[in-house]
Structures are given as C-alpha cells and as structure tokens.
Tab-separated table of C-alpha atoms in Angstrom:
chain	number	residue	atom	x	y	z
A	1	MET	CA	-0.113	0.151	0.007
A	2	ALA	CA	1.254	3.463	-0.297
A	3	SER	CA	1.418	4.272	3.221
A	4	ARG	CA	4.044	1.468	3.595
A	5	THR	CA	6.397	2.241	0.840
A	6	PHE	CA	6.296	6.313	1.270
A	7	SER	CA	6.342	8.607	4.063
A	8	GLU	CA	3.774	11.609	4.271
A	9	GLU	CA	7.151	13.565	3.779
A	10	ASP	CA	7.394	12.168	-0.001
A	11	LEU	CA	4.101	12.999	-1.339
A	12	SER	CA	4.531	16.452	0.397
A	13	CYS	CA	4.929	19.097	-1.974
A	14	PRO	CA	7.860	21.558	-1.429
A	15	VAL	CA	6.336	24.696	-1.575
A	16	CYS	CA	3.130	24.143	0.601
A	17	CYS	CA	4.393	21.315	2.774
A	18	GLU	CA	0.699	19.938	2.240
A	19	ILE	CA	-0.022	16.512	0.120
A	20	PHE	CA	0.209	17.272	-3.423
A	21	LYS	CA	-2.735	18.114	-5.187
A	22	HIS	CA	-2.605	18.255	-8.981
A	23	PRO	CA	1.108	17.910	-9.059
A	24	VAL	CA	3.268	18.100	-12.249
A	25	LEU	CA	6.132	16.871	-13.396
A	26	LEU	CA	9.560	19.366	-14.708
A	27	HIS	CA	12.265	18.290	-16.711
A	28	CYS	CA	14.382	18.220	-13.278
A	29	SER	CA	12.264	15.340	-12.306
A	30	HIS	CA	11.441	17.348	-9.237
A	31	SER	CA	7.177	17.254	-8.524
A	32	VAL	CA	5.363	20.559	-7.394
A	33	CYS	CA	1.756	21.243	-7.404
A	34	LYS	CA	0.326	23.002	-10.254
A	35	ALA	CA	-0.648	26.093	-8.556
A	36	CYS	CA	2.162	25.912	-6.426
A	37	LEU	CA	4.139	26.240	-9.684
A	38	GLU	CA	2.320	28.758	-11.093
A	39	GLN	CA	2.285	31.610	-8.136
A	40	PHE	CA	6.089	30.832	-7.646
A	41	TRP	CA	6.546	31.678	-11.269
A	42	LYS	CA	4.387	34.833	-10.925
A	43	ILE	CA	6.272	36.252	-7.906
A	44	LYS	CA	9.519	34.876	-9.039
A	45	GLY	CA	9.008	36.125	-12.732
A	46	SER	CA	10.846	33.254	-14.278
A	47	ARG	CA	9.930	29.864	-15.286
A	48	GLU	CA	12.650	27.788	-12.637
A	49	CYS	CA	12.275	25.185	-9.941
A	50	PRO	CA	11.237	25.968	-6.738
A	51	VAL	CA	13.878	23.033	-5.457
A	52	CYS	CA	16.650	23.295	-7.344
A	53	ARG	CA	16.084	26.672	-9.276
A	54	ARG	CA	16.732	24.621	-12.680
A	55	LYS	CA	14.750	26.778	-15.346
A	56	SER	CA	12.006	24.913	-17.400
A	57	SER	CA	11.467	25.151	-21.281
A	58	LEU	CA	7.863	24.199	-20.840
A	59	ASP	CA	5.281	27.109	-19.732
A	60	ARG	CA	2.725	24.369	-18.717
A	61	PRO	CA	4.944	21.109	-17.346
A	62	PRO	CA	2.528	17.821	-17.455
A	63	GLY	CA	0.766	16.133	-14.698
A	64	ASN	CA	2.597	13.739	-12.628
A	65	LEU	CA	-0.481	10.993	-12.786
A	66	ALA	CA	1.268	8.112	-10.947
A	67	LEU	CA	2.004	10.635	-7.968
A	68	LYS	CA	-1.745	12.170	-7.921
A	69	ASN	CA	-2.778	8.407	-7.833
A	70	LEU	CA	-0.447	7.874	-4.795
A	71	CYS	CA	-1.647	10.754	-3.062
A	72	GLU	CA	-5.044	10.066	-3.444
A	73	ALA	CA	-4.577	6.480	-1.844
A	74	PHE	CA	-2.703	7.862	1.228
A	75	LEU	CA	-5.360	9.999	1.556
A	76	GLN	CA	-7.981	7.880	1.591
A	77	GLU	CA	-6.111	5.356	3.660
A	78	ARG	CA	-5.261	7.845	6.401
A	79	SER	CA	-8.634	8.904	6.563
A	80	GLN	CA	-9.794	5.127	7.584
A	81	ARG	CA	-7.607	5.017	10.274
A	82	PRO	CA	-8.862	4.773	13.792
A	83	SER	CA	-7.781	8.278	15.622
A	84	ALA	CA	-6.135	8.099	18.924
A	85	GLY	CA	-8.954	8.449	20.964
A	86	SER	CA	-11.216	5.776	19.083
A	87	GLU	CA	-8.907	2.744	20.264
A	88	SER	CA	-11.104	0.168	21.973
A	89	LEU	CA	-8.159	-0.449	24.340
A	90	CYS	CA	-8.318	0.836	28.003
A	91	SER	CA	-5.851	3.957	28.533
A	92	LEU	CA	-4.927	2.829	32.139
A	93	HIS	CA	-4.501	-0.950	31.631
A	94	SER	CA	-4.117	-1.139	27.342
A	95	GLU	CA	-6.783	-3.979	27.752
A	96	LYS	CA	-9.819	-4.230	25.455
A	97	LEU	CA	-12.817	-2.655	26.188
A	98	LYS	CA	-15.417	-5.156	26.596
A	99	LEU	CA	-18.007	-3.900	29.321
A	100	PHE	CA	-19.665	-0.776	30.206
A	101	CYS	CA	-20.053	0.799	33.729
A	102	VAL	CA	-23.818	1.442	33.751
A	103	ASN	CA	-22.762	3.779	36.932
A	104	ASP	CA	-20.075	5.593	34.985
A	105	GLN	CA	-21.604	5.142	32.050
A	106	GLN	CA	-18.279	4.520	30.310
A	107	PRO	CA	-16.497	0.864	28.623
A	108	VAL	CA	-14.023	-0.116	30.902
A	109	CYS	CA	-11.797	-3.423	30.761
A	110	VAL	CA	-11.711	-6.605	32.935
A	111	VAL	CA	-8.672	-5.199	34.588
A	112	CYS	CA	-11.124	-1.937	35.717
A	113	GLN	CA	-13.695	-4.749	36.755
A	114	THR	CA	-11.978	-5.422	39.973
A	115	SER	CA	-10.429	-2.000	40.447
A	116	ARG	CA	-11.837	0.119	43.232
A	117	GLN	CA	-13.396	2.528	41.485
A	118	HIS	CA	-15.674	-0.187	39.383
A	119	ILE	CA	-15.793	-2.975	42.427
A	120	ASP	CA	-19.578	-2.130	43.500
A	121	HIS	CA	-20.871	-0.567	39.686
A	122	LYS	CA	-23.104	-2.465	37.833
A	123	LEU	CA	-21.233	-3.787	34.865
A	124	ARG	CA	-22.249	-5.397	31.201
A	125	PRO	CA	-21.121	-6.821	28.310
A	126	ILE	CA	-20.535	-4.177	25.533
A	127	ASP	CA	-22.227	-5.602	23.212
A	128	GLU	CA	-25.551	-5.751	25.423
A	129	ALA	CA	-25.507	-2.330	26.337
A	130	VAL	CA	-24.785	-0.484	22.954
A	131	THR	CA	-28.060	-2.956	21.612
A	132	ASP	CA	-30.200	-1.332	24.517
A	133	TYR	CA	-28.716	2.030	24.573
A	134	ARG	CA	-28.843	1.933	20.576
A	135	GLU	CA	-32.547	1.225	21.203
A	136	GLU	CA	-32.734	3.740	24.011
A	137	LEU	CA	-31.394	6.316	21.762
A	138	LYS	CA	-33.701	5.636	18.534
A	139	ASN	CA	-36.831	5.789	20.595
A	140	ALA	CA	-35.476	9.233	22.260
A	141	LEU	CA	-35.077	10.451	18.146
A	142	LYS	CA	-38.387	9.556	17.494
A	143	PRO	CA	-40.194	12.803	19.054
A	144	LEU	CA	-37.104	14.883	17.684
A	145	GLN	CA	-37.934	13.367	13.940
A	146	GLU	CA	-41.619	14.097	14.473
A	147	LYS	CA	-41.066	17.732	16.157
A	148	LEU	CA	-38.894	18.410	13.225
A	149	LYS	CA	-41.271	16.917	10.764
A	150	MET	CA	-43.986	19.474	12.137
A	151	PHE	CA	-41.893	22.361	12.361
A	152	LYS	CA	-40.790	21.631	8.588
A	153	GLU	CA	-44.759	21.462	7.776
A	154	PHE	CA	-45.159	24.510	9.690
A	155	LYS	CA	-42.637	26.217	8.133
A	156	ALA	CA	-44.317	25.270	4.873
A	157	ASN	CA	-47.474	26.794	5.912
A	158	TRP	CA	-46.142	29.575	6.741
A	159	ASP	CA	-44.156	30.228	3.601
A	160	GLN	CA	-47.521	29.807	2.076
A	161	THR	CA	-49.023	32.094	4.274
A	162	ALA	CA	-46.362	34.614	3.503
A	163	GLU	CA	-47.090	34.512	-0.254
A	164	HIS	CA	-50.798	34.608	0.157
A	165	ILE	CA	-50.077	38.040	2.813
A	166	LYS	CA	-48.803	39.223	-0.325
A	167	THR	CA	-51.334	38.043	-2.940
A	168	GLN	CA	-54.124	39.206	-0.768
A	169	ALA	CA	-52.500	42.917	-0.444
A	170	GLN	CA	-51.921	43.115	-4.136
A	171	HIS	CA	-55.404	41.890	-5.013
A	172	THR	CA	-57.035	44.326	-2.303
A	173	GLU	CA	-55.103	47.005	-3.459
A	174	ARG	CA	-56.458	46.733	-6.861
A	175	GLN	CA	-59.794	46.180	-5.938
A	176	ILE	CA	-59.494	49.494	-3.546
A	177	ARG	CA	-58.153	51.393	-6.632
A	178	GLU	CA	-61.368	49.876	-8.899
A	179	GLU	CA	-63.590	51.212	-6.517
A	180	PHE	CA	-62.038	54.546	-6.330
A	181	GLN	CA	-61.932	54.648	-10.011
A	182	LYS	CA	-65.618	53.987	-10.064
A	183	LEU	CA	-66.504	57.185	-7.487
A	184	HIS	CA	-63.995	59.456	-9.393
A	185	ARG	CA	-65.901	58.715	-12.469
A	186	PHE	CA	-68.827	59.400	-10.736
A	187	LEU	CA	-67.571	62.890	-9.558
A	188	ARG	CA	-66.022	63.970	-13.265
A	189	VAL	CA	-69.301	63.052	-14.688
A	190	GLU	CA	-71.198	65.075	-11.929
A	191	GLU	CA	-68.870	67.811	-11.617
A	192	ALA	CA	-68.904	68.255	-15.319
A	193	ALA	CA	-72.965	68.162	-15.339
A	194	ARG	CA	-73.008	70.795	-12.681
A	195	ILE	CA	-70.476	73.470	-14.485
A	196	ALA	CA	-72.674	72.564	-17.901
A	197	VAL	CA	-75.752	73.961	-16.000
A	198	LEU	CA	-73.736	76.549	-15.017
A	199	ARG	CA	-72.189	77.888	-18.297
A	200	GLU	CA	-75.528	77.267	-19.587
A	201	GLU	CA	-76.834	79.874	-17.110
A	202	GLU	CA	-73.934	81.770	-17.699
A	203	GLU	CA	-74.716	82.332	-21.496
A	204	GLN	CA	-78.554	82.834	-21.358
A	205	LYS	CA	-77.737	86.077	-18.983
A	206	CYS	CA	-75.024	87.098	-20.616
A	207	GLN	CA	-77.348	86.824	-23.899
A	208	MET	CA	-79.585	88.773	-22.250
A	209	MET	CA	-77.355	91.746	-20.882
A	210	GLN	CA	-75.987	91.624	-24.287
A	211	GLU	CA	-79.154	92.291	-25.689
A	212	LYS	CA	-80.373	95.506	-23.601
A	213	ILE	CA	-76.523	96.612	-23.832
A	214	GLU	CA	-77.186	96.709	-27.826
A	215	LYS	CA	-80.848	98.202	-27.372
A	216	MET	CA	-79.372	100.836	-24.897
A	217	SER	CA	-76.679	101.842	-27.382
A	218	ARG	CA	-79.417	102.458	-30.203
A	219	ASP	CA	-81.340	104.718	-27.251
A	220	ILE	CA	-77.860	106.657	-26.592
A	221	SER	CA	-77.087	107.163	-30.067
A	222	SER	CA	-80.783	108.691	-30.821
A	223	LEU	CA	-80.695	110.734	-28.095
A	224	SER	CA	-77.316	112.366	-28.813
A	225	ASP	CA	-78.565	113.145	-32.422
A	226	ALA	CA	-81.873	114.704	-31.067
A	227	VAL	CA	-79.309	117.015	-28.775
A	228	LYS	CA	-77.090	117.648	-31.470
A	229	ALA	CA	-79.689	118.878	-33.931
A	230	ILE	CA	-81.297	120.729	-30.996
A	231	GLU	CA	-78.053	122.707	-30.261
A	232	GLU	CA	-77.384	123.829	-33.890
A	233	GLN	CA	-81.014	125.056	-33.812
A	234	THR	CA	-80.417	126.747	-30.657
A	235	GLY	CA	-77.553	128.452	-32.319
A	236	ALA	CA	-79.408	129.317	-35.816
A	237	LYS	CA	-80.560	132.973	-36.880
A	238	ASP	CA	-83.708	134.760	-35.361
A	239	VAL	CA	-86.578	134.069	-38.008
A	240	ALA	CA	-84.620	130.583	-39.173
A	241	PHE	CA	-85.113	129.655	-35.193
A	242	LEU	CA	-88.533	130.687	-35.215
A	243	GLN	CA	-89.789	129.157	-38.018
A	244	ALA	CA	-88.286	125.340	-36.637
A	245	TYR	CA	-89.316	126.100	-33.009
A	246	ASN	CA	-92.101	123.907	-33.236
A	247	ALA	CA	-90.506	120.922	-34.763
A	248	THR	CA	-87.500	121.413	-32.557
A	249	MET	CA	-89.567	121.601	-29.250
A	250	LYS	CA	-91.371	118.470	-30.351
A	251	ARG	CA	-88.506	116.780	-31.036
A	252	ALA	CA	-87.008	117.777	-27.740
A	253	LYS	CA	-89.579	116.009	-25.867
A	254	CYS	CA	-88.052	112.307	-25.229
A	255	THR	CA	-90.538	109.373	-25.898
A	256	LEU	CA	-87.839	106.777	-24.869
A	257	PRO	CA	-88.677	105.226	-21.347
A	258	GLY	CA	-85.906	105.390	-18.998
A	259	PRO	CA	-83.226	102.484	-18.201
A	260	GLU	CA	-84.603	99.923	-15.555
A	261	THR	CA	-82.458	97.006	-13.591
A	262	PRO	CA	-85.033	94.425	-12.959
A	263	SER	CA	-83.662	91.716	-10.301
A	264	GLY	CA	-82.483	88.255	-11.035
A	265	GLU	CA	-79.757	89.459	-13.620
A	266	LEU	CA	-76.673	88.167	-11.854
A	267	LEU	CA	-75.866	84.213	-11.921
A	268	HIS	CA	-77.980	82.446	-9.122
A	269	VAL	CA	-74.350	81.433	-7.364
A	270	ALA	CA	-76.571	79.558	-4.454
A	271	LYS	CA	-77.956	77.285	-6.473
A	272	HIS	CA	-74.739	75.906	-7.725
A	273	LEU	CA	-73.089	75.960	-4.472
A	274	ALA	CA	-75.201	75.810	-1.542
A	275	ASN	CA	-74.143	72.012	0.184
A	276	LEU	CA	-72.695	71.424	-3.045
A	277	GLY	CA	-70.928	68.321	-1.364
A	278	PHE	CA	-73.977	67.288	0.668
A	279	THR	CA	-76.087	67.110	-2.339
A	280	VAL	CA	-73.457	65.078	-4.673
A	281	TRP	CA	-73.152	62.588	-1.758
A	282	GLU	CA	-76.783	61.860	-1.703
A	283	LYS	CA	-77.171	61.648	-5.621
A	284	MET	CA	-73.850	59.113	-5.082
A	285	GLN	CA	-76.312	56.518	-3.310
A	286	LYS	CA	-77.530	55.666	-6.545
A	287	ILE	CA	-74.294	53.875	-7.377
A	288	VAL	CA	-73.493	52.617	-3.954
A	289	GLN	CA	-74.504	49.510	-1.781
A	290	PHE	CA	-74.343	48.726	1.552
A	291	SER	CA	-74.368	45.489	2.612
A	292	PRO	CA	-74.923	44.357	6.244
A	293	ILE	CA	-72.910	41.880	6.397
A	294	ALA	CA	-69.581	41.299	4.794
A	295	LEU	CA	-68.078	37.968	4.477
A	296	ASP	CA	-64.441	37.075	5.556
A	297	PRO	CA	-62.261	34.861	2.995
A	298	ASN	CA	-59.919	34.242	6.017
A	299	THR	CA	-62.557	32.207	7.153
A	300	ALA	CA	-63.841	30.594	4.510
A	301	HIS	CA	-63.588	26.762	3.625
A	302	SER	CA	-60.777	25.871	0.821
A	303	LYS	CA	-63.511	24.814	-1.389
A	304	LEU	CA	-65.769	28.235	-1.503
A	305	ILE	CA	-65.401	31.083	-3.787
A	306	LEU	CA	-65.990	34.485	-2.639
A	307	SER	CA	-67.212	37.646	-4.784
A	308	GLU	CA	-64.476	40.277	-4.656
A	309	ASP	CA	-67.257	42.539	-3.022
A	310	LEU	CA	-67.513	39.630	-0.659
A	311	THR	CA	-71.177	39.756	-0.313
A	312	SER	CA	-71.593	36.134	-2.251
A	313	VAL	CA	-70.084	32.614	-2.246
A	314	ARG	CA	-70.419	29.572	-4.208
A	315	PHE	CA	-69.270	25.852	-4.098
A	316	SER	CA	-66.471	24.375	-6.215
A	317	ASP	CA	-65.229	21.078	-6.888
A	318	GLU	CA	-61.551	21.779	-6.731
A	319	LYS	CA	-60.091	23.084	-3.324
A	320	GLN	CA	-58.474	26.692	-3.487
A	321	PRO	CA	-54.384	26.831	-2.792
A	322	LEU	CA	-55.345	28.752	0.973
A	323	PRO	CA	-52.882	28.704	4.029
A	324	GLU	CA	-53.931	26.601	7.253
A	325	ASN	CA	-55.029	29.517	9.562
A	326	PRO	CA	-57.169	28.493	12.729
A	327	GLU	CA	-59.938	30.953	11.407
A	328	ARG	CA	-60.829	28.941	8.659
A	329	PHE	CA	-63.528	25.978	8.390
A	330	LYS	CA	-61.970	22.601	7.342
A	331	THR	CA	-64.467	20.106	8.011
A	332	TYR	CA	-67.522	22.069	6.608
A	333	PRO	CA	-68.283	24.336	3.518
A	334	PHE	CA	-69.080	27.604	5.718
A	335	VAL	CA	-67.695	31.138	6.055
A	336	LEU	CA	-68.294	33.828	8.651
A	337	GLY	CA	-69.297	37.124	8.388
A	338	SER	CA	-66.721	39.815	9.061
A	339	GLU	CA	-68.265	41.185	12.409
A	340	GLY	CA	-69.795	39.697	15.307
A	341	PHE	CA	-72.655	40.828	17.401
A	342	SER	CA	-72.502	40.952	21.420
A	343	SER	CA	-75.814	43.414	21.881
A	344	GLY	CA	-78.490	45.192	19.475
A	345	THR	CA	-81.142	43.775	16.736
A	346	HIS	CA	-79.737	43.223	13.585
A	347	CYS	CA	-80.885	41.579	10.271
A	348	TRP	CA	-79.714	40.770	6.996
A	349	ASP	CA	-81.234	38.466	3.813
A	350	LEU	CA	-79.835	36.006	1.979
A	351	GLY	CA	-80.399	35.143	-1.353
A	352	VAL	CA	-80.435	31.449	-1.916
A	353	GLY	CA	-82.381	30.963	-5.540
A	354	ASP	CA	-82.586	27.834	-6.371
A	355	ASN	CA	-79.626	26.516	-4.788
A	356	ILE	CA	-80.122	22.653	-3.761
A	357	ALA	CA	-78.267	23.091	-0.880
A	358	TRP	CA	-76.785	25.430	1.666
A	359	ASP	CA	-77.014	26.579	5.329
A	360	LEU	CA	-77.090	29.785	7.480
A	361	GLY	CA	-77.140	31.502	10.827
A	362	VAL	CA	-74.925	32.247	13.489
A	363	ILE	CA	-71.907	30.384	15.296
A	364	THR	CA	-70.544	31.602	18.687
A	365	GLU	CA	-66.898	33.110	18.389
A	366	SER	CA	-65.056	30.527	20.176
A	367	ASN	CA	-66.625	27.545	18.744
A	368	GLN	CA	-63.673	25.623	16.880
A	369	ARG	CA	-63.575	25.848	12.981
A	370	ASN	CA	-62.043	22.474	12.548
A	371	GLY	CA	-63.730	18.852	13.532
A	372	GLU	CA	-67.763	18.358	13.704
A	373	ILE	CA	-68.578	21.812	15.284
A	374	PHE	CA	-72.313	20.299	15.359
A	375	SER	CA	-71.353	18.442	17.817
A	376	ARG	CA	-70.896	21.261	20.415
A	377	SER	CA	-72.946	24.066	21.445
A	378	GLY	CA	-72.955	27.374	20.108
A	379	VAL	CA	-74.502	26.725	15.851
A	380	TRP	CA	-77.790	27.879	15.253
A	381	CYS	CA	-79.206	27.537	11.815
A	382	MET	CA	-81.365	27.020	9.034
A	383	TRP	CA	-80.795	24.317	6.463
A	384	TYR	CA	-81.991	23.262	3.135
A	385	TYR	CA	-80.945	19.687	1.669
A	386	ASN	CA	-82.717	17.329	-0.669
A	387	GLY	CA	-85.598	19.390	-1.282
A	388	LYS	CA	-85.831	19.491	2.774
A	389	TYR	CA	-85.700	22.421	5.101
A	390	GLY	CA	-84.574	21.933	8.847
A	391	VAL	CA	-83.245	24.187	11.656
A	392	CYS	CA	-80.668	23.044	14.452
A	393	SER	CA	-79.571	24.268	17.263
A	394	SER	CA	-76.200	22.127	18.651
A	395	PRO	CA	-75.707	20.070	20.347
A	396	GLU	CA	-79.394	18.833	19.378
A	397	PRO	CA	-80.223	16.892	15.979
A	398	SER	CA	-82.079	19.077	13.360
A	399	HIS	CA	-85.598	18.650	12.945
A	400	LEU	CA	-87.669	19.410	9.770
A	401	LEU	CA	-89.696	22.440	8.841
A	402	SER	CA	-92.718	22.354	6.542
A	403	VAL	CA	-92.710	25.078	4.169
A	404	PRO	CA	-95.164	25.311	1.368
A	405	GLN	CA	-93.112	26.640	-1.320
A	406	LYS	CA	-89.411	26.575	-2.047
A	407	ILE	CA	-87.916	29.838	-0.758
A	408	GLN	CA	-85.999	32.381	-3.005
A	409	ARG	CA	-84.961	34.625	-0.128
A	410	ILE	CA	-84.046	34.078	3.812
A	411	ARG	CA	-84.016	36.811	6.392
A	412	VAL	CA	-82.215	36.428	9.540
A	413	GLN	CA	-83.181	38.716	12.365
A	414	LEU	CA	-81.086	38.472	15.481
A	415	ASP	CA	-82.424	40.378	18.879
A	416	TRP	CA	-79.370	39.810	21.556
A	417	ASP	CA	-81.353	41.832	24.020
A	418	ARG	CA	-84.427	40.028	23.760
A	419	GLU	CA	-82.803	36.655	23.636
A	420	LYS	CA	-84.072	35.539	20.125
A	421	LEU	CA	-82.632	34.327	16.735
A	422	THR	CA	-85.806	34.567	13.813
A	423	PHE	CA	-85.624	32.902	10.012
A	424	SER	CA	-88.630	33.983	7.787
A	425	ASP	CA	-89.316	34.272	4.261
A	426	PRO	CA	-89.431	38.320	3.811
A	427	LEU	CA	-91.036	37.679	0.326
A	428	THR	CA	-94.197	36.652	1.866
A	429	ASN	CA	-93.660	37.927	5.324
A	430	THR	CA	-93.815	34.121	6.712
A	431	VAL	CA	-92.178	33.274	10.124
A	432	LEU	CA	-90.361	30.014	9.644
A	433	HIS	CA	-88.437	29.171	12.715
A	434	THR	CA	-87.363	31.283	16.069
A	435	PHE	CA	-84.933	30.192	18.373
A	436	THR	CA	-85.318	31.521	21.945
A	437	GLN	CA	-82.007	31.650	23.342
A	438	ARG	CA	-79.733	33.718	26.024
A	439	PHE	CA	-76.565	34.240	24.753
A	440	THR	CA	-73.333	34.621	26.429
A	441	GLU	CA	-70.938	35.631	24.161
A	442	ARG	CA	-70.197	37.245	20.780
A	443	VAL	CA	-71.874	35.351	17.662
A	444	LEU	CA	-71.026	35.605	13.862
A	445	PRO	CA	-72.956	35.024	11.104
A	446	PHE	CA	-72.054	32.311	9.200
A	447	VAL	CA	-73.418	31.021	5.489
A	448	GLY	CA	-72.666	27.380	3.978
A	449	ALA	CA	-72.851	26.664	0.154
A	450	GLY	CA	-72.896	22.800	-0.456
A	451	LEU	CA	-72.859	21.168	-3.750
A	452	LYS	CA	-71.671	22.997	-7.029
A	453	SER	CA	-74.473	25.574	-7.681
A	454	SER	CA	-75.210	28.903	-8.393
A	455	ALA	CA	-74.085	31.953	-5.638
A	456	LEU	CA	-75.724	32.581	-2.558
A	457	LYS	CA	-75.890	36.533	-1.977
A	458	ILE	CA	-76.008	39.027	1.239
A	459	MET	CA	-79.085	41.112	-0.220
A	460	PRO	CA	-78.329	44.753	-0.100
A	461	VAL	CA	-80.175	47.197	1.679
A	462	ASN	CA	-81.706	50.374	0.873
A	463	CYS	CA	-79.793	53.096	2.258
A	464	SER	CA	-80.612	57.329	2.839
A	465	VAL	CA	-79.240	60.547	3.667
A	466	ARG	CA	-81.228	62.065	6.294
A	467	VAL	CA	-80.835	65.206	7.825
A	468	ASN	CA	-82.000	66.829	11.030
A	469	GLN	CA	-82.872	69.922	11.622
A	470	PHE	CA	-82.758	71.508	15.615
A	471	SER	CA	-85.638	73.344	16.655
C-alpha cells in the first residue's frame, strides 16, 4: 500500500508542504503542486524549479498522474485509520474494552472490573449495552424526528401564508383602486354636468345683458342725434330759429322710457354652491350599495369562492390554494361574516335562489372551526338539502320544517337583548322558525354552500341620507 512504501513527507509538495494536489513534473524530475508552481513563477518572474532553480522550457509542465494516484490512495487510507481516542483499548491498562459501567456510563476493561473504582458498580457486556442504548436512543430520536417534521410542515405553511399575504395585498389594492375609480368617474361626470348647467345659465344671462346693452346703445345714439340737432338749432338766426321752433320743440320732448334694472340678472351662485358636497353625496347613493354583512375570506373553506365585494359565495369542486390558518373552516364548507354581534338588533337577507343545498345562521366566536362543530353547543342555523328544510341548535339534532313552497330569500333577525333568533321569508312575510336562546358571548353570522350551484348572496339594503334639523 502507499502508506507502507512512502511517508507523508515523500508525498508532500516542497512549496506548500501539504499532500500533493494536482502535481506536475518538471524536466529536473522534481514535482510541485500546479497551483504552487504557477504562484512561484508569478512572484519570481521566471520559469524555474522551486527546488533546484533549474529553468524550465515548458510553460505548462505535464501532470504527474502516478504521484497523484499515490497521494489520493494515501489520503483515503489515512482517513480510514482510527484516531488515538477511538482505539478500543483501556487507557489505564491497555486491555480491550469489553465491559460497560452503568454507574459511570463508560466502557471499561476486565482489569477495571476488579479495581476499587468499579468494584461495586453494575457492569454489562459491551454488546448488550450497545444494543440497549442504541434502542433507547432510537426511541429518544423519534419525538425529535416527529417535531422536526412538524416544524417543517409549519414552516411550509408559513411560507405559503407569507405568499398569500402578498397576494391578498395586491388583490385588495387593485379592488380599492377600482372602487375609487368608480367614484372618481361619478364625480367627474357630476362635476361636468354641474359646470355645464353653470355655463348654460351664464350664456343665457350674458345674452340677455348683451341684448339690453345693444338696445341701450341704440337709444343713446338716437338721443345723441336729437341733442346735437337741438343744439345746432339753438344757435340758428332769429327768423330760422322761430320758423323751426315748433318742430325742434317737439323733437326735444323724449318719448323713450327710462332704463330699468330688474332683479335676477346675476348668476344664481347659491343654487350651484349651496350644500354642493352634500347634494353630490346624496346623489351618490344611486351608485353605491350597503351590505349588512361582509364575508370574511380568511374563514372560508378551501372549496368556497367569494365574490370580490365579499357579499356572495359559491361552492367549487376544486380546493383553493389557501394557507392553514386557525380561523378557516376545514370540515364544513362555511364562511363567517367579518363582524360579530354581542348586543342590539341585527338583520340580513340571504338570496338562495334555486340552490339545492345551503346553511345559514350564527355561531359563537369560541366555537372551533375544525372538526364536528355541530357536536358542540353554539351553532343555530337553518338549512336546505335534498328538497327539505330544517333547523338546528347544536348539539341537539336537527328537525324538519314544513314549508309550503320553495323559498328564494331567507331573512335572519338577531335580537341579542331579547334572546331571539328568527328565520323568515321576507317575500311572503312568513316566520319560519324562532330560537329563544340566551347568548353568553359574541356570535358571528355564517353561510354554508353545498354542492356545485349558483352563488348565495347577502342582499343589499336601501340606505338614505337624512338631515336632522334642530329647533
């Protein structure tokens, strides 16, 4: 083997004193690492052997393949040699370590067994101790492996959550901009319409004043001519003056009516500016809608798709790529409202249309979103499935309702203070069911969409601007 024939010194580069790496052979038979030789030549400024200083005629000496193989074999054998600390010999007695001291937790030899240090200690054969402790270590390793797996799963979900946050921000920003663009368009149209009305009034009143100015100019011209003629006649000779006196006197009697300044000539500024912001805001109600409930996308089951305005939801056969956040429903295809109620009276309508499966109602805020939520208290709902209507107050079982005709819209009325939750048909003004329940914590609206069908929609309500005048 290379280690028996050559020493480490024989296989070391004379420049770096390390085992050769890519050795090259010079004409003088000396070998040097290729990198060391190139560095030596660069510093020296001439091509010569670092050992004997003999000049080399080759700028690229050939590699010493045999020496390279010897060095690699030497390094491989050295790496496989046991280190001094790993010898299975007792450091005190140079005997093989065949026993394991359980008390001191260290391998010992047979001589150590009878020594004072270990005479009363529990000793076991090495192979038995290795087998037991290796199994014990494997058992201790399992929780770490499981925890590592859990940490990796959490990290993967957090990475997905971080990406989802960026996507949410971009999507939400786009929707905000679109909503404001709608308002901007309305305001620009309203601005143009009001300025057009102002310009029309300006044109009309300017035209009226122009007509009056032109008439006044004609009257002034006529009067100027009369004054000039009378002044000329006044300076005429006596006979001529008397002969024309009657005609001149008649001309001096002006029949033109005096100018008048009627009211309303100026622009009606107050009409254009009075409560301008309020009147525009009042008119803006035609393009905006108010929904009593906005759905929370962070709670939606992965098979539910929400509309961009967060007022409708539909079921999809494919799961959406959503992070595993604790607020999200995982078992039932439900979604919560964005705000909960802990007092007062609240009402909202859900348009169900011809959907063949749906749920709606309220759920306590503390109710877990994962698992069998109806096995715990805190859920009050009405449902429709397979042509049947029913209500449920968990953890009690559902019971069916007798409904004469298919319902297109469901109204939910929550009276927290009077401890009532009522489901009704607003189109026929028919009460379908009322729960009498004392609520002890905040509840949130929820909507469930089952099977692939059209969207369920929270219906908008009429809103108005009202002015309160104080006496």
